[in-house]
Coordinates of C-alpha atoms and ligand atoms in Angstrom, one line a residue:
X1 CA 44.2 10.2 72.3
X2 CA 46.0 12.0 69.6
X3 CA 44.0 13.6 66.9
X4 CA 44.6 13.0 63.2
X5 CA 43.4 15.0 60.2
X6 CA 43.9 14.7 56.5
X7 CA 42.7 16.5 53.3
X8 CA 42.9 16.0 49.6
X9 CA 41.1 18.1 47.0
X10 CA 41.2 21.5 45.3
X11 CA 41.5 23.7 48.3
X12 CA 44.7 24.7 50.2
X13 CA 45.1 21.9 52.7
X14 CA 46.8 23.7 55.6
X15 CA 44.0 26.0 56.8
X16 CA 41.6 23.0 56.8
X17 CA 44.1 20.9 58.7
X18 CA 44.8 23.6 61.3
X19 CA 41.1 24.1 61.8
X20 CA 40.6 20.3 62.1
X21 CA 43.4 20.1 64.7
X22 CA 41.7 22.8 66.8
X23 CA 38.5 20.7 66.8
X24 CA 40.5 17.6 67.8
X25 CA 42.8 19.3 70.3
X26 CA 40.8 17.8 73.2
X27 CA 42.4 14.5 72.2
X28 CA 45.9 15.6 73.0
X29 CA 47.8 18.8 73.0
X30 CA 51.4 18.4 73.8
X31 CA 52.7 19.0 70.3
X32 CA 51.3 19.3 66.8
X33 CA 52.4 19.1 63.2
X34 CA 51.4 19.2 59.5
X35 CA 52.7 17.8 56.3
X36 CA 51.8 18.9 52.8
X37 CA 53.0 18.2 49.3
X38 CA 53.3 21.5 47.4
X39 CA 53.0 22.2 43.7
X40 CA 56.7 21.7 43.2
X41 CA 56.3 18.2 44.5
X42 CA 58.1 18.9 47.8
X43 CA 57.0 17.0 50.9
X44 CA 57.1 19.4 53.8
X45 CA 56.8 18.6 57.5
X46 CA 56.4 21.3 60.1
X47 CA 56.0 20.6 63.8
X48 CA 56.0 22.5 67.1
X49 CA 55.9 21.6 70.8
X50 CA 52.8 22.8 72.6
X51 CA 49.4 23.7 71.3
X52 CA 48.0 24.2 67.8
X53 CA 48.5 27.9 68.4
X54 CA 52.2 27.3 68.8
X55 CA 52.2 25.3 65.5
X56 CA 50.3 28.1 63.7
X57 CA 52.8 30.7 64.9
X58 CA 55.7 28.5 63.8
X59 CA 54.1 28.2 60.3
X60 CA 53.8 31.9 59.8
X61 CA 57.0 32.1 57.6
X62 CA 56.9 28.6 56.1
X63 CA 55.8 27.3 52.7
X64 CA 52.5 25.7 53.7
X65 CA 51.1 25.4 50.2
X66 CA 49.6 22.2 48.9
X67 CA 46.2 20.7 48.2
X68 CA 47.0 17.4 50.0
X69 CA 48.1 17.1 53.6
X70 CA 48.0 15.4 56.9
X71 CA 48.2 16.8 60.5
X72 CA 48.4 15.5 64.0
X73 CA 47.9 16.7 67.6
X74 CA 49.8 14.5 70.1
X75 CA 49.2 13.0 73.5
X76 CA 52.6 11.5 74.3
X77 CA 53.0 7.8 74.8
X78 CA 56.6 7.0 73.6
X79 CA 58.9 9.9 74.2
X80 CA 58.6 13.2 75.9
X81 CA 56.6 16.1 74.3
X82 CA 59.1 17.8 72.0
X83 CA 59.4 18.8 68.4
X84 CA 61.4 15.6 67.4
X85 CA 58.7 13.4 68.9
X86 CA 55.8 15.3 67.3
X87 CA 54.1 13.9 64.2
X88 CA 54.2 13.8 61.2
X89 CA 57.3 11.6 61.0
X90 CA 59.5 11.5 58.0
X91 CA 61.0 8.2 56.7
X92 CA 64.8 8.2 56.4
X93 CA 64.8 9.3 52.7
X94 CA 62.3 12.0 53.4
X95 CA 59.9 10.7 50.8
X96 CA 57.2 9.5 53.2
X97 CA 55.4 11.3 56.1
X98 CA 53.1 9.6 58.5
X99 CA 50.7 10.4 61.4
X100 CA 49.6 7.9 63.9
X101 CA 47.1 7.6 66.8
X102 CA 47.6 4.4 68.9
X103 CA 50.5 2.3 70.1
X104 CA 52.8 0.0 68.2
X105 CA 53.5 -2.6 70.9
X106 CA 56.3 -4.4 69.1
X107 CA 58.0 -1.2 68.1
X108 CA 61.2 -2.1 69.9
X109 CA 61.7 -5.4 68.1
X110 CA 60.9 -3.8 64.7
X111 CA 63.2 -0.9 65.5
X112 CA 66.1 -3.2 66.3
X113 CA 65.6 -5.0 63.0
X114 CA 65.5 -1.7 61.0
X115 CA 68.6 -0.4 62.8
X116 CA 70.4 -3.7 61.7
X117 CA 69.4 -2.8 58.1
X118 CA 70.9 0.6 58.4
X119 CA 67.9 2.8 59.3
X120 CA 68.5 5.7 61.6
X121 CA 66.0 7.3 64.0
X122 CA 65.6 10.9 65.1
X123 CA 62.7 10.4 67.6
X124 CA 61.8 8.1 70.5
X125 CA 58.4 7.3 69.1
X126 CA 56.9 4.0 68.0
X127 CA 55.4 5.9 65.1
X128 CA 58.7 6.6 63.5
X129 CA 59.4 2.9 63.4
X130 CA 56.2 2.4 61.4
X131 CA 57.1 5.0 58.7
X132 CA 60.6 3.5 58.4
X133 CA 59.1 0.0 58.1
X134 CA 56.9 1.1 55.3
X135 CA 59.8 2.7 53.6
X136 CA 61.8 -0.5 54.1
X137 CA 59.1 -2.6 52.3
X138 CA 58.8 0.0 49.6
X139 CA 62.5 -0.2 48.8
X140 CA 62.9 -3.9 49.4
X141 CA 60.1 -5.0 47.1
X142 CA 60.3 -1.9 44.8
X143 CA 56.6 -1.6 45.5
X144 CA 54.0 1.1 45.6
X145 CA 53.0 2.7 48.9
X146 CA 49.8 0.6 49.3
X147 CA 51.7 -2.7 49.1
X148 CA 54.3 -1.4 51.5
X149 CA 51.7 -0.3 54.0
X150 CA 50.0 -3.7 53.7
X151 CA 53.3 -5.5 54.4
X152 CA 54.2 -3.2 57.3
X153 CA 50.8 -3.4 59.0
X154 CA 51.0 -7.2 58.8
X155 CA 54.1 -7.0 61.0
X156 CA 52.6 -4.6 63.5
X157 CA 51.1 -5.6 66.9
X158 CA 49.1 -2.9 68.5
X159 CA 46.6 -0.2 67.7
X160 CA 46.7 2.4 65.0
X161 CA 44.9 4.9 62.9
X162 CA 47.4 6.2 60.4
X163 CA 47.6 8.4 57.3
X164 CA 50.7 8.4 55.0
X165 CA 51.8 10.8 52.2
X166 CA 54.3 9.8 49.5
X167 CA 56.2 12.5 47.8
X168 CA 56.3 10.4 44.7
X169 CA 52.5 10.2 44.5
X170 CA 51.2 13.7 45.3
X171 CA 47.6 12.6 44.5
X172 CA 47.1 10.0 47.1
X173 CA 46.7 9.5 50.9
X174 CA 46.7 6.1 52.4
X175 CA 45.0 5.6 55.7
X176 CA 44.4 2.6 57.9
X177 CA 42.9 1.6 61.2
X178 CA 43.0 -1.0 63.9
X179 CA 41.5 -0.3 67.3
X180 CA 41.8 3.5 66.9
X181 CA 39.1 5.5 65.2
X182 CA 39.2 7.0 61.7
X183 CA 36.4 8.7 59.8
X184 CA 36.5 9.7 56.1
X185 CA 34.5 12.7 55.1
X186 CA 33.2 12.7 51.5
X187 CA 33.0 16.1 49.8
X188 CA 32.5 17.2 46.2
X189 CA 35.8 16.2 44.6
X190 CA 37.5 16.3 48.0
X191 CA 38.1 14.0 50.9
X192 CA 38.7 14.6 54.6
X193 CA 40.1 12.4 57.2
X194 CA 39.7 12.7 61.0
X195 CA 39.8 10.9 64.3
X196 CA 36.1 11.9 64.8
X197 CA 33.5 13.7 62.8
X198 CA 33.9 17.1 64.5
X199 CA 36.5 18.5 61.9
X200 CA 34.4 17.2 59.0
X201 CA 31.0 18.7 59.8
X202 CA 31.6 22.1 58.3
X203 CA 32.6 20.6 55.0
X204 CA 30.4 17.6 54.6
X205 CA 27.7 15.5 56.4
X206 CA 28.6 12.3 54.6
X207 CA 31.0 10.1 56.4
X208 CA 32.4 6.6 56.3
X209 CA 33.8 5.1 59.5
X210 CA 36.7 2.7 58.7
X211 CA 36.5 -0.7 60.5
X212 CA 39.5 -2.5 62.0
X213 CA 42.0 -4.0 59.6
X214 CA 40.8 -1.8 56.8
X215 CA 42.9 0.5 54.5
X216 CA 41.5 3.5 52.6
X217 CA 43.2 4.6 49.4
X218 CA 42.1 8.2 48.7
X219 CA 43.1 9.3 45.3
X220 CA 42.5 12.7 43.8
X221 CA 41.6 11.2 40.4
X222 CA 40.1 7.8 41.1
X223 CA 38.4 8.6 44.4
X224 CA 38.1 6.4 47.5
X225 CA 38.7 2.7 47.6
X226 CA 38.5 0.7 50.9
X227 CA 40.1 -2.7 51.1
X228 CA 41.0 -5.1 53.9
X229 CA 44.6 -5.5 55.0
X230 CA 44.7 -8.6 52.7
X231 CA 43.5 -6.5 49.8
X232 CA 39.8 -7.5 49.5
X233 CA 37.5 -4.7 48.4
X234 CA 35.0 -3.5 51.1
X235 CA 31.7 -1.7 50.5
X236 CA 30.9 0.7 53.2
X237 CA 27.7 2.4 54.1
X238 CA 27.9 6.2 54.1
X239 CA 26.6 7.6 57.3
X240 CA 25.0 11.0 57.7
X241 CA 26.4 13.2 60.5
X242 CA 23.8 15.2 62.4
X243 CA 26.1 17.5 64.3
X244 CA 25.3 21.1 64.8
X245 CA 28.4 23.4 64.4
X246 CA 27.2 25.4 67.4
X247 CA 27.5 22.3 69.6
X248 CA 31.2 22.1 69.1
X249 CA 31.9 25.8 69.8
X250 CA 32.0 27.7 73.1
X251 CA 28.9 29.8 72.5
X252 CA 30.0 32.8 74.6
X253 CA 31.2 30.7 77.6
X254 CA 34.8 31.1 78.8
X255 CA 35.4 27.4 78.7
X256 CA 33.8 24.4 77.1
X257 CA 33.5 22.8 80.6
X258 CA 31.4 25.7 81.9
X259 CA 29.2 25.6 78.7
X260 CA 28.8 21.9 79.1
X261 CA 27.9 22.2 82.9
X262 CA 25.2 24.8 82.0
X263 CA 23.9 22.7 79.1
X264 CA 22.9 19.9 81.4
X265 CA 19.2 20.7 81.9
X266 CA 18.7 20.8 78.1
X267 CA 20.8 17.7 77.7
X268 CA 18.7 15.7 80.1
X269 CA 15.5 16.8 78.3
X270 CA 17.0 15.5 75.1
X271 CA 18.1 12.4 76.8
X272 CA 14.6 11.7 78.1
X273 CA 12.8 12.7 74.9
X274 CA 11.0 9.9 73.2
X275 CA 11.8 7.5 76.1
X276 CA 9.4 8.9 78.7
X277 CA 6.0 10.1 77.6
X278 CA 5.1 13.7 78.6
X279 CA 2.5 12.4 81.1
X280 CA 5.2 10.4 82.9
X281 CA 3.4 7.1 82.8
X282 CA 5.6 5.1 80.4
X283 CA 9.3 4.7 79.9
X284 CA 10.4 2.8 76.8
X285 CA 13.6 1.7 75.2
X286 CA 13.4 -0.1 71.9
X287 CA 16.7 -1.9 72.9
X288 CA 14.8 -3.4 75.8
X289 CA 11.7 -4.4 73.8
X290 CA 13.9 -5.9 71.1
X291 CA 16.1 -7.8 73.5
X292 CA 13.6 -8.6 76.2
X293 CA 14.7 -12.2 76.6
X294 CA 18.4 -11.4 77.4
X295 CA 17.7 -8.2 79.4
X296 CA 14.8 -9.2 81.6
X297 CA 15.9 -12.7 82.4
X298 CA 19.6 -12.0 82.9
X299 CA 21.3 -13.9 85.6
X300 CA 23.5 -10.9 86.4
X301 CA 24.6 -7.6 85.0
X302 CA 28.2 -6.5 84.8
X303 CA 29.0 -2.9 84.2
X304 CA 32.3 -2.1 82.6
X305 CA 33.7 1.4 82.1
X306 CA 36.6 3.8 83.0
X307 CA 36.9 7.0 84.9
X308 CA 33.7 9.1 85.2
X309 CA 31.8 6.5 83.2
X310 CA 32.7 4.0 85.9
X311 CA 31.3 6.3 88.5
X312 CA 28.1 6.5 86.6
X313 CA 28.2 2.6 86.5
X314 CA 28.4 2.5 90.3
X315 CA 25.2 4.6 90.5
X316 CA 23.7 2.2 87.8
X317 CA 24.4 -0.8 90.0
X318 CA 22.4 0.7 92.9
X319 CA 19.6 1.7 90.6
X320 CA 19.3 -1.7 88.9
X321 CA 19.6 -3.7 92.1
X322 CA 17.1 -1.5 93.9
X323 CA 14.5 -1.4 91.1
X324 CA 15.0 -4.6 89.2
X325 CA 16.3 -7.0 91.9
X326 CA 19.1 -8.3 89.5
X327 CA 22.6 -8.6 90.9
X328 CA 25.0 -6.1 89.4
X329 CA 28.8 -6.0 89.4
X330 CA 30.8 -3.0 88.4
X331 CA 34.3 -3.5 87.0
X332 CA 37.0 -1.2 85.7
X333 CA 37.3 -2.1 82.0
X334 CA 41.1 -2.1 82.3
X335 CA 41.0 -4.8 85.0
X336 CA 38.1 -6.8 83.5
X337 CA 39.9 -7.2 80.2
X338 CA 42.9 -9.0 81.8
X339 CA 40.9 -10.9 84.3
X340 CA 39.5 -14.4 83.7
X341 CA 35.9 -13.5 84.5
X342 CA 33.3 -16.1 85.2
X343 CA 30.9 -14.9 82.6
X344 CA 28.9 -16.3 79.8
X345 CA 25.4 -17.0 78.4
X346 CA 22.8 -15.4 80.6
X347 CA 25.0 -12.5 81.7
X348 CA 24.5 -9.0 80.4
X349 CA 27.5 -6.6 80.2
X350 CA 26.7 -2.9 80.1
X351 CA 29.6 -0.9 78.6
X352 CA 29.5 2.8 79.4
X353 CA 31.5 5.3 77.5
X354 CA 31.2 9.0 76.5
X355 CA 33.6 8.8 73.6
X356 CA 32.8 5.3 72.6
X357 CA 36.5 4.8 71.8
X358 CA 38.1 3.9 75.1
X359 CA 40.5 1.1 74.3
X360 CA 40.1 -0.7 77.6
X361 CA 36.3 -0.6 77.4
X362 CA 36.4 -1.9 73.8
X363 CA 38.7 -4.8 74.9
X364 CA 36.3 -5.6 77.8
X365 CA 33.4 -5.8 75.3
X366 CA 35.4 -8.1 73.1
X367 CA 36.2 -10.4 75.9
X368 CA 32.6 -10.4 77.2
X369 CA 31.2 -11.2 73.7
X370 CA 33.8 -14.0 73.2
X371 CA 32.5 -15.6 76.3
X372 CA 28.9 -15.5 75.3
X373 CA 27.6 -12.5 77.3
X374 CA 25.1 -10.1 75.8
X375 CA 26.6 -6.6 75.5
X376 CA 24.6 -3.3 75.9
X377 CA 26.3 0.0 75.2
X378 CA 25.6 3.3 76.8
X379 CA 27.4 5.8 74.6
X380 CA 27.4 9.5 73.7
X381 CA 29.4 9.6 70.5
X382 CA 27.2 8.5 67.7
X383 CA 28.7 5.9 65.3
X384 CA 31.7 5.3 67.6
X385 CA 33.5 2.0 67.9
X386 CA 31.7 1.0 71.1
X387 CA 28.4 1.9 69.7
X388 CA 29.2 -0.4 66.7
X389 CA 30.6 -3.2 68.7
X390 CA 27.8 -3.8 71.2
X391 CA 24.8 -5.9 70.4
X392 CA 22.3 -3.2 71.4
X393 CA 22.3 0.0 73.5
X394 CA 21.2 3.5 74.1
X395 CA 22.8 6.9 73.2
X396 CA 22.7 9.4 75.9
X397 CA 22.1 12.3 73.4
X398 CA 23.9 15.1 75.3
X399 CA 25.8 16.4 72.2
X400 CA 29.6 16.6 71.8
X401 CA 31.5 16.9 75.0
X402 CA 34.7 18.8 74.3
X403 CA 36.0 19.7 77.8
X404 CA 38.3 16.9 78.9
X405 CA 36.7 16.8 82.3
X406 CA 33.4 15.0 81.7
X407 CA 30.3 16.7 83.1
X408 CA 27.2 16.5 80.9
X409 CA 28.1 13.0 79.8
X410 CA 28.1 11.8 83.4
X411 CA 24.6 13.2 84.1
X412 CA 23.4 11.8 80.7
X413 CA 24.8 8.4 81.6
X414 CA 23.1 8.4 85.0
X415 CA 19.8 9.5 83.4
X416 CA 19.9 6.7 80.9
X417 CA 20.8 4.2 83.6
X418 CA 17.8 5.5 85.7
X419 CA 15.4 5.2 82.8
X420 CA 16.8 1.8 81.9
X421 CA 16.4 0.5 85.4
X422 CA 12.8 1.7 85.6
X423 CA 12.0 0.3 82.2
X424 CA 13.4 -3.1 83.1
X425 CA 11.8 -3.1 86.5
X426 CA 8.4 -2.4 85.1
X427 CA 8.8 -5.2 82.5
X428 CA 9.9 -7.6 85.3
X429 CA 7.1 -6.4 87.6
X430 CA 9.5 -5.5 90.4
X431 CA 7.9 -2.1 90.6
X432 CA 4.2 -1.1 90.4
X433 CA 2.7 1.3 87.9
X434 CA 2.1 3.8 90.7
X435 CA 5.8 3.6 91.8
X436 CA 6.9 4.0 88.2
X437 CA 4.8 7.1 87.7
X438 CA 6.1 8.6 90.9
X439 CA 9.7 8.0 89.8
X440 CA 9.1 9.3 86.3
X441 CA 7.4 12.4 87.6
X442 CA 10.4 13.2 89.8
X443 CA 12.8 12.4 86.9
X444 CA 11.0 14.7 84.5
X445 CA 11.3 17.5 87.0
X446 CA 15.1 17.1 87.3
X447 CA 16.1 19.5 84.4
X448 CA 14.1 22.4 86.1
X449 CA 15.6 21.6 89.5
X450 CA 19.1 21.4 87.9
X451 CA 18.6 24.9 86.5
X452 CA 17.8 26.1 90.1
X453 CA 21.1 24.5 91.2
X454 CA 23.0 26.3 88.4
X455 CA 21.6 29.6 89.5
X456 CA 23.9 29.3 92.5
X457 CA 26.9 29.5 90.2
X458 CA 28.1 33.0 91.5
X459 CA 27.9 31.8 95.2
X460 CA 29.8 28.7 94.4
X461 CA 32.4 30.8 92.5
X462 CA 33.0 33.0 95.5
X463 CA 33.1 29.9 97.8
X464 CA 35.8 28.4 95.5
X465 CA 38.1 31.4 96.1
X466 CA 38.3 30.3 99.7
X467 CA 39.9 27.0 98.7
X468 CA 42.2 28.0 95.9
X469 CA 45.2 27.3 98.0
X470 CA 44.0 24.0 99.6
X471 CA 46.5 21.1 99.2
X472 CA 44.1 18.3 99.7
X473 CA 40.3 17.7 99.7
X474 CA 38.1 14.9 100.9
X475 CA 34.7 14.1 99.4
X476 CA 32.2 12.0 101.3
X477 CA 28.8 10.5 100.4
X478 CA 26.8 7.4 101.2
X479 CA 24.5 5.1 99.2
X480 CA 23.6 6.8 95.9
X481 CA 25.9 9.7 96.9
X482 CA 29.1 7.7 97.3
X483 CA 29.9 7.6 93.6
X484 CA 29.0 11.4 93.5
X485 CA 31.8 11.9 96.1
X486 CA 34.2 9.9 93.9
X487 CA 33.2 11.9 90.9
X488 CA 33.5 15.2 92.7
X489 CA 37.1 14.3 93.8
X490 CA 38.0 13.2 90.3
X491 CA 36.8 16.5 88.8
X492 CA 38.9 18.5 91.2
X493 CA 42.0 16.4 90.7
X494 CA 41.7 16.5 86.9
X495 CA 41.5 20.2 86.4
X496 CA 43.0 21.9 89.5
X497 CA 45.7 19.3 90.3
X498 CA 44.7 19.4 94.0
X499 CA 44.9 16.0 95.6
X500 CA 41.4 14.8 96.4
X501 CA 39.9 11.5 97.7
X502 CA 36.4 10.3 97.7
X503 CA 35.2 7.9 100.4
X504 CA 31.9 6.4 101.6
X505 CA 31.3 8.7 104.7
X506 CA 31.3 5.9 107.2
X507 CA 34.7 4.6 106.1
X508 CA 36.4 7.7 107.5
X509 CA 36.8 6.3 110.9
X510 CA 38.7 3.3 109.5
X511 CA 41.7 5.4 108.5
X512 CA 41.2 8.5 106.4
X513 CA 40.0 10.5 109.4
X514 CA 43.7 10.7 110.4
X515 CA 44.1 13.2 107.6
X516 CA 41.6 15.6 109.0
X517 CA 42.8 18.9 110.6
X518 CA 42.0 22.6 110.3
X519 CA 43.6 22.7 106.9
X520 CA 41.4 19.9 105.4
X521 CA 38.3 20.9 103.4
X522 CA 35.8 18.0 103.4
X523 CA 32.9 18.1 101.0
X524 CA 29.9 16.0 102.3
X525 CA 27.0 15.1 100.0
X526 CA 24.4 15.0 102.8
X527 CA 21.1 14.7 101.0
X528 CA 20.2 11.2 102.2
X529 CA 16.8 10.8 103.8
X530 CA 17.4 7.3 105.1
X531 CA 20.9 7.7 106.5
X532 CA 20.5 11.3 107.5
X533 CA 21.5 10.7 111.2
X534 CA 24.4 8.6 110.2
X535 CA 25.8 11.3 107.8
X536 CA 25.2 13.8 110.6
X537 CA 27.4 11.8 112.9
X538 CA 30.1 11.5 110.2
X539 CA 30.1 15.3 109.9
X540 CA 30.3 15.7 113.7
X541 CA 33.4 13.5 113.7
X542 CA 35.0 15.8 111.2
X543 CA 34.1 19.0 112.9
X544 CA 35.4 17.6 116.2
X545 CA 38.8 17.5 114.4
X546 CA 38.5 21.0 113.1
X547 CA 37.9 19.9 109.5
X548 CA 36.3 22.6 107.2
X549 CA 33.0 21.1 106.0
X550 CA 31.2 22.1 102.8
X551 CA 27.8 20.3 102.9
X552 CA 25.5 19.7 100.0
X553 CA 22.1 19.6 101.7
X554 CA 18.4 19.6 100.8
X555 CA 16.8 23.0 100.9
X556 CA 15.3 23.6 104.3
X557 CA 17.8 21.4 106.2
X558 CA 18.4 23.1 109.5
X559 CA 20.5 20.6 111.4
X560 CA 23.5 19.8 109.2
X561 CA 23.4 23.4 107.9
X562 CA 24.0 24.8 111.3
X563 CA 26.9 22.5 112.1
X564 CA 29.0 23.0 109.0
X565 CA 31.1 25.8 107.6
X566 CA 29.6 26.2 104.1
X567 CA 26.3 25.0 102.7
X568 CA 25.0 24.5 99.1
X569 CA 21.3 23.7 98.9
X570 CA 19.6 21.5 96.4
X571 CA 15.9 21.3 95.6
X572 CA 14.1 18.3 97.1
X573 CA 13.8 15.2 94.9
X574 CA 13.6 11.4 95.3
X575 CA 16.6 9.7 97.0
X576 CA 17.8 8.0 93.8
X577 CA 17.9 11.2 91.8
X578 CA 20.1 13.2 94.1
X579 CA 23.3 12.2 92.1
X580 CA 21.9 14.2 89.2
X581 CA 21.5 17.4 91.3
X582 CA 24.4 16.9 93.7
X583 CA 27.0 16.4 91.0
X584 CA 26.4 19.9 89.5
X585 CA 27.7 22.0 92.5
X586 CA 30.7 19.7 92.6
X587 CA 31.4 20.3 88.9
X588 CA 31.1 24.0 89.5
X589 CA 33.3 23.9 92.6
X590 CA 36.1 22.1 90.7
X591 CA 35.7 24.4 87.7
X592 CA 36.0 27.6 89.7
X593 CA 38.9 26.4 91.9
X594 CA 40.8 25.5 88.7
X595 CA 40.0 28.9 87.2
X596 CA 41.2 30.7 90.4
X597 CA 44.4 28.7 90.2
X598 CA 44.8 29.8 86.5
X599 CA 44.7 26.2 85.2
X600 CA 43.8 25.3 81.6
X601 CA 40.4 23.9 82.5
X602 CA 39.5 22.4 79.1
X603 CA 42.9 20.9 78.4
X604 CA 44.4 19.8 81.7
X605 CA 47.9 18.6 81.8
X606 CA 48.7 14.9 81.0
X607 CA 45.1 14.1 80.0
X608 CA 43.2 13.5 76.8
X609 CA 39.5 13.2 76.2
X610 CA 39.5 9.9 74.3
X611 CA 41.8 7.3 75.8
X612 CA 42.3 5.1 72.7
X613 CA 45.5 3.5 74.1
X614 CA 46.0 1.2 77.0
Ligands
M6R1 O1 35.0 8.2 76.9 P1 34.9 7.4 78.1 O2 33.6 7.7 78.9 O3 35.0 5.9 77.9 O4 36.1 7.8 79.0 C1 36.4 7.2 80.2 C2 37.4 8.1 81.0 O5 38.6 8.2 80.3 C3 36.8 9.5 81.3 O6 35.6 9.4 82.0 C4 37.8 10.3 82.1 O7 37.9 9.8 83.4 C5 37.4 11.8 82.1 N1 38.5 12.6 81.9 C6 36.7 12.2 83.4 O8 36.4 13.5 83.5

């Protein structure tokens, strides 16, 4: 949520900042701004409502010179999206400019105090309070910027990644973080700042991830110094970013989301590589081998996650319970963090997150660890806060996901959960070697089968046109397919703004069936072997009320197929692997409906990719 970028070096800062903002636009895109100090020592701030394109147009006749600068793309928390609320924010005297990702929870109290001291405000944001507070301490103690930042941050409750420029010191950027990500790219005589590594990769592969309560002083002459809020020097390891530039570009596709949907077969191959042997006889995770005591003898697993990752967690529950015979609970991280969970030694918490930065999931991890649980992370973003704050874990290795609607991360998460369940089950002897080999054989065949599903893209696109004007949608599934229904509904809501609900199919008769009439499209994931007749009855009940049924069936199905209005066929696989195949046509359906409706598929309204605030 909100993307921040910074640059100091020999090059002109603005083009680098704008390029960086484009890479981070998935984090928020309601307004954007830049601030540079030019050769004359002037501190300029330029901002525009809307996308980075709008900002760039606004900059066309401005003095954007300067080799030091900061920039921001916003996802509104305090105050509507407008130029005044966009970042960077000036301090009252116009000598400081600041960008911020996060939330200052006690901003109202701080603002009141500053108003009493004569400060005035031009925006509704919590961020402006912070820049004024820094200015206040700078003036009050006649101090330099660093000491003022330290004093101000000591007063702040909340989350922040910030960067500040001071007109009186055109050779220095001060940055700090607490619970919001911040990476520093190390170039030759130049430094870059960003919310994640994607803006850095074309300039440098060397990066330092700031930790909580740390401040970076980046000086043109003396280089980089990292200290704690209290001023103690910190030595940081430099990480190497292995990010291919092609992976963060559209590569000929109209949207990132479509590219990411089509990447899934390759992503799953990458995800399985090195974990399953080519013969399909062994599945291994070093995280399981190294932590066998905690993972194999756990009293209970608790999965915490948000949104799509939570849906993957629901599938994980069924997988782990079925294969490993360990009880599993699944909690929304946002609820878990404020509950008083009965949890402790002997419990394993699995935290699932694409971005690795979701504030609620991070807080849930902190709570679980403080109560003695062992925490395992399933994360996509390498080096992210969740990856660093869990005791062990597995990356899903699907590459950067830029489209706000999660697609390949979901199937990557489900694939890791499947392998993890099989690995733990084998170690616990709750499945036989023959069962393991059968399961792994099926899993290894999934990428090929997924490619077959993707080849139906044109047919799904033309089916989507039929539903462009639908007002509501229902998605149904049972067993492993129930979370697939939830995920299908979420995808449609997120990018087409059509109201959609997912239910376990048998729940329909307990209320939701009242919604069904000839105007109601109902998507049924009907691949279940075990519950086939039950799902068939559920479909009959909908048809009896004139609902329009789109059924996802297994190739060769000739009963449900004859009964419903539209059919999408999947290749046959094992029952527990249908979520990996069935989620693909639902992603495509949502994508094409949103495109037909002319929506901004990659940057849907009100959403951000990385939810780093509560
Ligand atoms: O990065 P995370 O997986 O922790 O994010 C969790 C949710 O915010 C995310 O899945 C969200 O629901 C997506 N927009 C879904 O498409």
